[in-house]
Short mmCIF file of N, CA and C in Angstrom, two decimals:
data_model
loop_
_atom_site.label_atom_id
_atom_site.label_comp_id
_atom_site.label_asym_id
_atom_site.label_seq_id
_atom_site.Cartn_x
_atom_site.Cartn_y
_atom_site.Cartn_z
N MET A 1 -106.25 -35.89 -59.86
CA MET A 1 -107.12 -35.38 -60.73
C MET A 1 -108.58 -36.29 -60.60
N SER A 2 -109.80 -35.58 -60.11
CA SER A 2 -110.90 -36.34 -59.94
C SER A 2 -111.71 -36.84 -61.30
N VAL A 3 -112.24 -37.78 -61.13
CA VAL A 3 -112.85 -38.78 -62.39
C VAL A 3 -114.24 -38.34 -62.17
N SER A 4 -115.05 -37.60 -63.20
CA SER A 4 -116.37 -37.45 -63.22
C SER A 4 -117.06 -38.90 -63.42
N THR A 5 -118.10 -39.11 -62.42
CA THR A 5 -118.97 -40.30 -62.37
C THR A 5 -120.27 -39.72 -62.49
N ALA A 6 -121.12 -40.83 -62.70
CA ALA A 6 -122.57 -40.68 -62.40
C ALA A 6 -123.20 -41.79 -62.10
N GLY A 7 -124.11 -41.29 -60.80
CA GLY A 7 -124.65 -42.41 -59.76
C GLY A 7 -126.09 -42.25 -60.32
N ARG A 8 -126.96 -43.09 -59.43
CA ARG A 8 -128.25 -42.71 -59.98
C ARG A 8 -128.96 -42.56 -58.54
N ILE A 9 -130.11 -41.79 -58.50
CA ILE A 9 -130.89 -41.58 -57.22
C ILE A 9 -132.38 -42.08 -57.72
N ALA A 10 -132.56 -43.14 -57.09
CA ALA A 10 -134.32 -43.74 -57.77
C ALA A 10 -134.06 -43.62 -59.17
N SER A 11 -133.38 -44.04 -60.03
CA SER A 11 -133.22 -43.80 -61.72
C SER A 11 -133.02 -42.60 -62.22
N ALA A 12 -132.83 -41.42 -61.38
CA ALA A 12 -132.56 -40.21 -61.85
C ALA A 12 -130.84 -40.06 -61.96
N PRO A 13 -130.50 -39.78 -62.97
CA PRO A 13 -128.84 -39.79 -63.11
C PRO A 13 -128.29 -38.58 -61.97
N GLN A 14 -127.33 -38.90 -61.43
CA GLN A 14 -126.72 -37.73 -60.60
C GLN A 14 -125.04 -37.72 -61.06
N SER A 15 -124.59 -36.73 -61.08
CA SER A 15 -123.35 -36.22 -61.16
C SER A 15 -122.49 -35.91 -60.29
N TYR A 16 -121.20 -36.40 -60.07
CA TYR A 16 -120.26 -35.65 -59.16
C TYR A 16 -119.01 -35.89 -59.16
N GLU A 17 -118.09 -35.15 -58.56
CA GLU A 17 -116.49 -35.60 -58.84
C GLU A 17 -116.32 -36.49 -57.95
N CYS A 18 -115.59 -37.79 -58.30
CA CYS A 18 -114.83 -38.65 -57.34
C CYS A 18 -113.53 -38.33 -57.02
N PRO A 19 -113.23 -38.47 -55.99
CA PRO A 19 -111.77 -38.12 -55.42
C PRO A 19 -110.97 -39.18 -56.36
N PRO A 20 -109.40 -39.05 -56.50
CA PRO A 20 -108.52 -39.65 -57.19
C PRO A 20 -108.36 -41.25 -56.58
N TRP A 21 -108.47 -40.92 -54.92
CA TRP A 21 -108.09 -42.28 -54.35
C TRP A 21 -109.26 -43.23 -54.22
N CYS A 22 -110.68 -42.53 -54.97
CA CYS A 22 -111.78 -43.84 -54.84
C CYS A 22 -111.73 -44.88 -55.62
N VAL A 23 -112.05 -46.11 -55.09
CA VAL A 23 -111.93 -47.23 -55.92
C VAL A 23 -113.40 -47.68 -56.52
N ILE A 24 -114.49 -47.01 -55.93
CA ILE A 24 -115.78 -47.45 -56.39
C ILE A 24 -116.10 -47.09 -57.57
N ASP A 25 -116.78 -48.13 -58.41
CA ASP A 25 -117.82 -47.80 -59.52
C ASP A 25 -119.00 -47.27 -59.40
N HIS A 26 -119.15 -45.99 -59.45
CA HIS A 26 -120.61 -45.62 -58.82
C HIS A 26 -121.57 -45.56 -60.02
N ALA A 27 -121.21 -45.76 -61.08
CA ALA A 27 -122.10 -45.98 -62.03
C ALA A 27 -123.25 -46.87 -62.05
N HIS A 28 -123.36 -47.74 -60.91
CA HIS A 28 -124.66 -48.55 -60.71
C HIS A 28 -125.22 -48.22 -59.39
N ASP A 29 -124.64 -47.23 -58.55
CA ASP A 29 -125.56 -46.70 -57.43
C ASP A 29 -126.72 -46.26 -57.27
N VAL A 30 -127.38 -46.86 -56.56
CA VAL A 30 -128.84 -46.59 -56.57
C VAL A 30 -129.25 -45.83 -55.36
N LEU A 31 -128.45 -45.76 -54.54
CA LEU A 31 -128.76 -45.19 -52.94
C LEU A 31 -128.74 -43.97 -53.09
N GLU A 32 -129.21 -43.25 -52.19
CA GLU A 32 -129.46 -41.73 -52.26
C GLU A 32 -127.95 -41.53 -51.59
N ASP A 33 -127.48 -41.94 -51.01
CA ASP A 33 -125.96 -41.59 -49.87
C ASP A 33 -125.17 -42.11 -50.88
N VAL A 34 -124.10 -41.38 -51.42
CA VAL A 34 -122.82 -41.97 -52.30
C VAL A 34 -121.82 -41.64 -51.24
N PHE A 35 -121.02 -42.90 -51.16
CA PHE A 35 -120.01 -42.73 -50.47
C PHE A 35 -118.69 -43.23 -51.24
N HIS A 36 -117.61 -42.42 -51.27
CA HIS A 36 -116.49 -42.64 -51.89
C HIS A 36 -115.29 -43.50 -50.80
N ARG A 37 -114.75 -44.63 -51.37
CA ARG A 37 -113.88 -45.65 -50.63
C ARG A 37 -112.47 -45.90 -51.12
N SER A 38 -111.47 -45.93 -50.60
CA SER A 38 -110.33 -46.03 -50.93
C SER A 38 -109.98 -47.55 -50.59
N GLU A 39 -108.74 -47.95 -51.37
CA GLU A 39 -108.30 -49.29 -51.32
C GLU A 39 -108.34 -49.80 -49.75
N PHE A 40 -108.14 -50.88 -50.04
CA PHE A 40 -107.82 -51.43 -48.51
C PHE A 40 -106.40 -51.54 -48.21
N ALA A 41 -106.13 -51.34 -46.94
CA ALA A 41 -104.63 -51.58 -46.08
C ALA A 41 -105.06 -52.83 -45.56
N TRP A 42 -104.17 -53.95 -45.86
CA TRP A 42 -104.16 -55.07 -44.88
C TRP A 42 -102.81 -55.46 -44.02
N LEU A 43 -103.41 -56.12 -42.96
CA LEU A 43 -102.10 -56.38 -42.19
C LEU A 43 -102.36 -58.28 -42.05
N THR A 44 -101.76 -58.92 -42.32
CA THR A 44 -102.41 -60.51 -42.38
C THR A 44 -101.12 -61.22 -41.80
N PRO A 45 -101.48 -61.39 -40.36
CA PRO A 45 -100.31 -62.50 -39.89
C PRO A 45 -100.49 -64.14 -40.10
N ASN A 46 -99.57 -64.72 -39.93
CA ASN A 46 -99.65 -66.04 -40.14
C ASN A 46 -100.90 -66.81 -39.39
N GLY A 47 -101.56 -67.21 -40.14
CA GLY A 47 -102.90 -67.91 -40.01
C GLY A 47 -102.81 -68.99 -38.88
N ASP A 48 -101.64 -69.89 -39.25
CA ASP A 48 -101.38 -70.83 -38.51
C ASP A 48 -101.20 -70.77 -37.06
N ARG A 49 -100.68 -69.63 -36.94
CA ARG A 49 -100.45 -69.13 -35.30
C ARG A 49 -101.27 -68.01 -34.72
N SER A 50 -102.56 -67.79 -35.50
CA SER A 50 -103.18 -66.74 -34.99
C SER A 50 -103.81 -67.07 -33.78
N GLY A 51 -104.24 -68.38 -33.58
CA GLY A 51 -104.95 -68.91 -32.11
C GLY A 51 -106.37 -68.77 -32.69
N ARG A 52 -106.93 -68.74 -34.17
CA ARG A 52 -108.47 -68.97 -34.27
C ARG A 52 -108.19 -69.99 -35.77
N GLU A 53 -109.32 -70.34 -36.15
CA GLU A 53 -109.27 -70.96 -37.38
C GLU A 53 -109.33 -70.06 -38.67
N GLY A 54 -108.03 -70.40 -39.50
CA GLY A 54 -107.87 -69.50 -40.46
C GLY A 54 -106.94 -68.06 -40.14
N PRO A 55 -106.79 -67.50 -41.25
CA PRO A 55 -106.10 -66.14 -40.42
C PRO A 55 -106.94 -65.32 -40.20
N TRP A 56 -106.40 -64.32 -39.38
CA TRP A 56 -106.97 -63.17 -38.94
C TRP A 56 -106.22 -61.75 -39.74
N GLU A 57 -107.03 -60.93 -40.25
CA GLU A 57 -106.73 -59.47 -40.62
C GLU A 57 -107.28 -58.39 -40.14
N LEU A 58 -106.31 -57.50 -40.20
CA LEU A 58 -106.97 -55.95 -39.61
C LEU A 58 -106.91 -55.22 -41.13
N VAL A 59 -107.91 -54.68 -41.35
CA VAL A 59 -108.24 -53.94 -42.88
C VAL A 59 -108.38 -52.49 -42.60
N ALA A 60 -107.97 -51.70 -43.05
CA ALA A 60 -108.36 -50.25 -42.90
C ALA A 60 -108.53 -49.47 -44.24
N HIS A 61 -109.49 -48.65 -44.24
CA HIS A 61 -109.72 -48.07 -45.41
C HIS A 61 -110.74 -46.66 -45.21
N VAL A 62 -110.68 -45.61 -46.30
CA VAL A 62 -111.41 -44.28 -45.83
C VAL A 62 -112.78 -44.39 -46.56
N VAL A 63 -113.48 -43.76 -45.81
CA VAL A 63 -114.96 -43.87 -46.43
C VAL A 63 -115.45 -41.99 -46.25
N VAL A 64 -115.68 -41.61 -47.11
CA VAL A 64 -116.06 -40.31 -47.16
C VAL A 64 -117.41 -40.12 -48.15
N PRO A 65 -118.49 -39.52 -47.64
CA PRO A 65 -119.84 -39.22 -48.36
C PRO A 65 -119.51 -38.44 -49.08
N GLU A 66 -120.31 -38.47 -50.21
CA GLU A 66 -120.60 -37.30 -51.37
C GLU A 66 -121.00 -36.09 -50.70
N VAL A 67 -121.90 -36.19 -49.99
CA VAL A 67 -122.75 -35.06 -49.25
C VAL A 67 -122.43 -35.22 -47.84
N GLU A 68 -121.90 -34.23 -47.23
CA GLU A 68 -121.62 -34.20 -45.75
C GLU A 68 -122.82 -34.39 -45.27
N GLN A 69 -122.66 -35.35 -43.84
CA GLN A 69 -123.84 -35.71 -43.26
C GLN A 69 -123.76 -35.16 -41.93
N GLY A 70 -124.31 -34.16 -41.34
CA GLY A 70 -123.82 -33.69 -40.00
C GLY A 70 -122.63 -33.48 -39.28
N ASP A 71 -122.08 -34.22 -38.65
CA ASP A 71 -120.53 -33.78 -38.27
C ASP A 71 -119.85 -35.05 -38.64
N ASP A 72 -120.34 -35.61 -39.70
CA ASP A 72 -119.36 -37.01 -40.18
C ASP A 72 -119.04 -36.57 -41.70
N PRO A 73 -117.84 -35.90 -41.87
CA PRO A 73 -117.19 -35.50 -43.01
C PRO A 73 -116.63 -36.80 -43.71
N GLY A 74 -116.08 -37.51 -42.92
CA GLY A 74 -115.44 -38.89 -43.33
C GLY A 74 -114.85 -39.79 -42.32
N LEU A 75 -114.35 -41.08 -42.65
CA LEU A 75 -114.04 -41.66 -41.54
C LEU A 75 -113.18 -42.81 -42.22
N LEU A 76 -111.90 -43.05 -41.16
CA LEU A 76 -111.11 -44.19 -41.52
C LEU A 76 -111.92 -45.35 -40.75
N VAL A 77 -111.97 -46.62 -41.52
CA VAL A 77 -112.71 -47.62 -40.82
C VAL A 77 -111.72 -48.69 -40.86
N ILE A 78 -111.60 -49.46 -39.43
CA ILE A 78 -110.53 -50.33 -39.22
C ILE A 78 -111.47 -51.42 -38.66
N GLU A 79 -111.17 -52.46 -39.42
CA GLU A 79 -111.97 -53.87 -39.42
C GLU A 79 -111.06 -54.80 -38.79
N THR A 80 -111.43 -56.06 -37.88
CA THR A 80 -110.66 -57.04 -37.88
C THR A 80 -111.55 -57.99 -38.42
N GLN A 81 -111.08 -58.79 -39.62
CA GLN A 81 -111.68 -59.73 -40.39
C GLN A 81 -111.34 -61.32 -39.65
N ALA A 82 -112.62 -61.64 -39.27
CA ALA A 82 -112.51 -63.25 -38.96
C ALA A 82 -113.32 -64.03 -39.54
N GLY A 83 -112.81 -64.39 -40.68
CA GLY A 83 -113.86 -65.18 -41.70
C GLY A 83 -114.55 -63.91 -42.62
N THR A 84 -115.83 -64.05 -42.52
CA THR A 84 -116.16 -63.09 -43.49
C THR A 84 -116.92 -61.79 -42.48
N ALA A 85 -116.36 -61.42 -41.17
CA ALA A 85 -116.93 -60.28 -40.58
C ALA A 85 -116.48 -60.36 -39.30
N GLY A 86 -116.31 -59.14 -38.66
CA GLY A 86 -115.66 -59.24 -37.25
C GLY A 86 -115.91 -57.69 -37.00
N PRO A 87 -115.55 -57.49 -35.68
CA PRO A 87 -115.37 -56.11 -35.26
C PRO A 87 -114.94 -54.88 -35.90
N ALA A 88 -115.54 -53.61 -35.97
CA ALA A 88 -114.99 -52.75 -36.64
C ALA A 88 -115.22 -51.32 -35.73
N VAL A 89 -114.00 -50.47 -36.06
CA VAL A 89 -114.11 -48.96 -35.29
C VAL A 89 -114.03 -48.25 -36.54
N GLU A 90 -114.59 -46.94 -36.40
CA GLU A 90 -114.83 -45.59 -37.31
C GLU A 90 -114.06 -44.69 -36.58
N LEU A 91 -113.01 -43.91 -36.98
CA LEU A 91 -112.08 -42.89 -36.45
C LEU A 91 -112.20 -41.90 -37.19
N ASP A 92 -112.29 -40.68 -36.28
CA ASP A 92 -112.01 -39.27 -37.20
C ASP A 92 -110.68 -39.31 -37.38
N VAL A 93 -110.19 -37.87 -37.86
CA VAL A 93 -109.01 -37.58 -38.13
C VAL A 93 -107.96 -37.66 -36.93
N THR A 94 -108.53 -36.81 -35.70
CA THR A 94 -107.77 -36.81 -34.33
C THR A 94 -107.63 -37.85 -33.82
N GLN A 95 -108.96 -38.93 -34.06
CA GLN A 95 -108.80 -40.53 -33.34
C GLN A 95 -107.75 -41.19 -34.29
N VAL A 96 -107.58 -40.95 -35.59
CA VAL A 96 -106.62 -41.71 -36.25
C VAL A 96 -105.35 -41.45 -35.82
N ASP A 97 -105.01 -40.12 -35.53
CA ASP A 97 -103.77 -39.77 -35.29
C ASP A 97 -103.19 -40.16 -33.92
N GLU A 98 -104.15 -40.53 -32.86
CA GLU A 98 -104.08 -41.18 -31.50
C GLU A 98 -103.84 -42.65 -31.88
N PHE A 99 -104.46 -43.26 -32.82
CA PHE A 99 -104.03 -44.79 -33.22
C PHE A 99 -102.90 -45.16 -33.89
N ILE A 100 -102.18 -44.14 -34.44
CA ILE A 100 -100.75 -44.21 -35.21
C ILE A 100 -99.95 -43.92 -34.09
N ARG A 101 -100.14 -42.96 -33.24
CA ARG A 101 -99.17 -42.90 -32.19
C ARG A 101 -99.38 -44.07 -31.31
N GLN A 102 -100.13 -44.63 -31.02
CA GLN A 102 -100.15 -45.83 -30.03
C GLN A 102 -99.70 -47.01 -30.78
N HIS A 103 -99.99 -47.08 -32.12
CA HIS A 103 -99.09 -48.29 -32.83
C HIS A 103 -98.04 -48.25 -33.13
N LYS A 104 -97.18 -47.00 -33.14
CA LYS A 104 -95.90 -46.86 -33.08
C LYS A 104 -95.15 -47.11 -31.93
N VAL A 105 -95.59 -46.86 -30.80
CA VAL A 105 -95.41 -47.25 -29.71
C VAL A 105 -95.41 -49.12 -29.41
N PHE A 106 -96.53 -49.49 -30.00
CA PHE A 106 -96.73 -50.68 -29.89
C PHE A 106 -95.55 -51.50 -30.74
N LEU A 107 -95.88 -51.05 -32.08
CA LEU A 107 -94.48 -51.35 -32.80
C LEU A 107 -93.10 -51.53 -32.32
N ALA A 108 -92.77 -50.28 -31.43
CA ALA A 108 -91.34 -50.19 -31.09
C ALA A 108 -91.18 -51.52 -29.98
N ARG A 109 -92.12 -51.50 -29.48
CA ARG A 109 -92.17 -52.60 -28.10
C ARG A 109 -92.07 -53.72 -28.83
N VAL A 110 -92.83 -54.26 -29.65
CA VAL A 110 -92.90 -55.58 -30.34
C VAL A 110 -91.32 -55.60 -31.22
N GLU A 111 -90.80 -54.83 -31.70
CA GLU A 111 -89.16 -54.80 -32.08
C GLU A 111 -88.64 -55.09 -30.90
N GLN A 112 -88.94 -54.77 -29.85
CA GLN A 112 -87.75 -55.06 -28.55
C GLN A 112 -87.91 -56.34 -28.56
N MET A 113 -89.34 -56.98 -28.38
CA MET A 113 -89.49 -58.35 -27.95
C MET A 113 -89.00 -59.14 -29.06
N ARG A 114 -88.97 -58.78 -30.38
CA ARG A 114 -88.33 -59.60 -31.40
C ARG A 114 -87.03 -59.74 -31.24
N ASP A 115 -86.13 -58.89 -30.79
CA ASP A 115 -84.89 -58.82 -30.31
C ASP A 115 -84.65 -59.74 -29.00
N GLN A 116 -85.27 -59.90 -28.17
CA GLN A 116 -85.38 -60.54 -27.05
C GLN A 116 -85.41 -61.97 -27.44
N LEU A 117 -86.33 -62.34 -28.14
CA LEU A 117 -86.49 -63.57 -28.87
C LEU A 117 -85.55 -64.15 -29.64
N ALA A 118 -84.89 -63.42 -30.41
CA ALA A 118 -83.68 -63.61 -31.21
C ALA A 118 -82.74 -64.06 -30.32
N LYS A 119 -82.30 -63.37 -29.09
CA LYS A 119 -81.49 -63.44 -28.16
C LYS A 119 -81.49 -64.56 -27.63
N ALA A 120 -82.82 -64.92 -27.23
CA ALA A 120 -82.88 -66.26 -26.48
C ALA A 120 -82.59 -67.41 -27.40
N VAL A 121 -83.15 -67.23 -28.56
CA VAL A 121 -83.02 -68.44 -29.31
C VAL A 121 -81.58 -68.85 -29.74
N GLU A 122 -80.97 -67.53 -30.09
CA GLU A 122 -79.16 -67.74 -30.11
C GLU A 122 -78.64 -68.16 -29.06
N GLU A 123 -78.95 -67.79 -27.69
CA GLU A 123 -78.41 -68.44 -26.55
C GLU A 123 -78.27 -70.02 -26.34
N LYS A 124 -79.72 -70.46 -26.86
CA LYS A 124 -80.24 -71.67 -26.57
C LYS A 124 -79.46 -72.54 -27.73
N GLN A 125 -79.16 -72.02 -28.80
CA GLN A 125 -78.34 -73.00 -29.98
C GLN A 125 -77.05 -72.97 -29.92
N SER A 126 -76.39 -72.25 -29.17
CA SER A 126 -74.86 -71.96 -28.73
C SER A 126 -74.41 -72.83 -27.62
#
């Protein structure tokens, strides 16, 4: 179910339908371009072992403009957070599919390595 919200363009009210997944309160938007944004999905590994000061995080969220802008109907934004900012990538649907495929392969390999590690630790302890 969409929520009707109102933003402003240079103090003139603008009404539009907000998708149900949007977490932005547009009541105070004063920009010409209104973007709907999803909640963040976080991956936060153990900060003590990340090799950097403090934890690093991988953050993903959807960004869709209220009014389509050229060939950009919306993107999945993936950012690495290193403190207050870090590198980011913007992916379209096809690129997200490839990202997911690659990460399934990566996760399967990490699971294999976890099993190898567990076996090596078990052998050392016996």
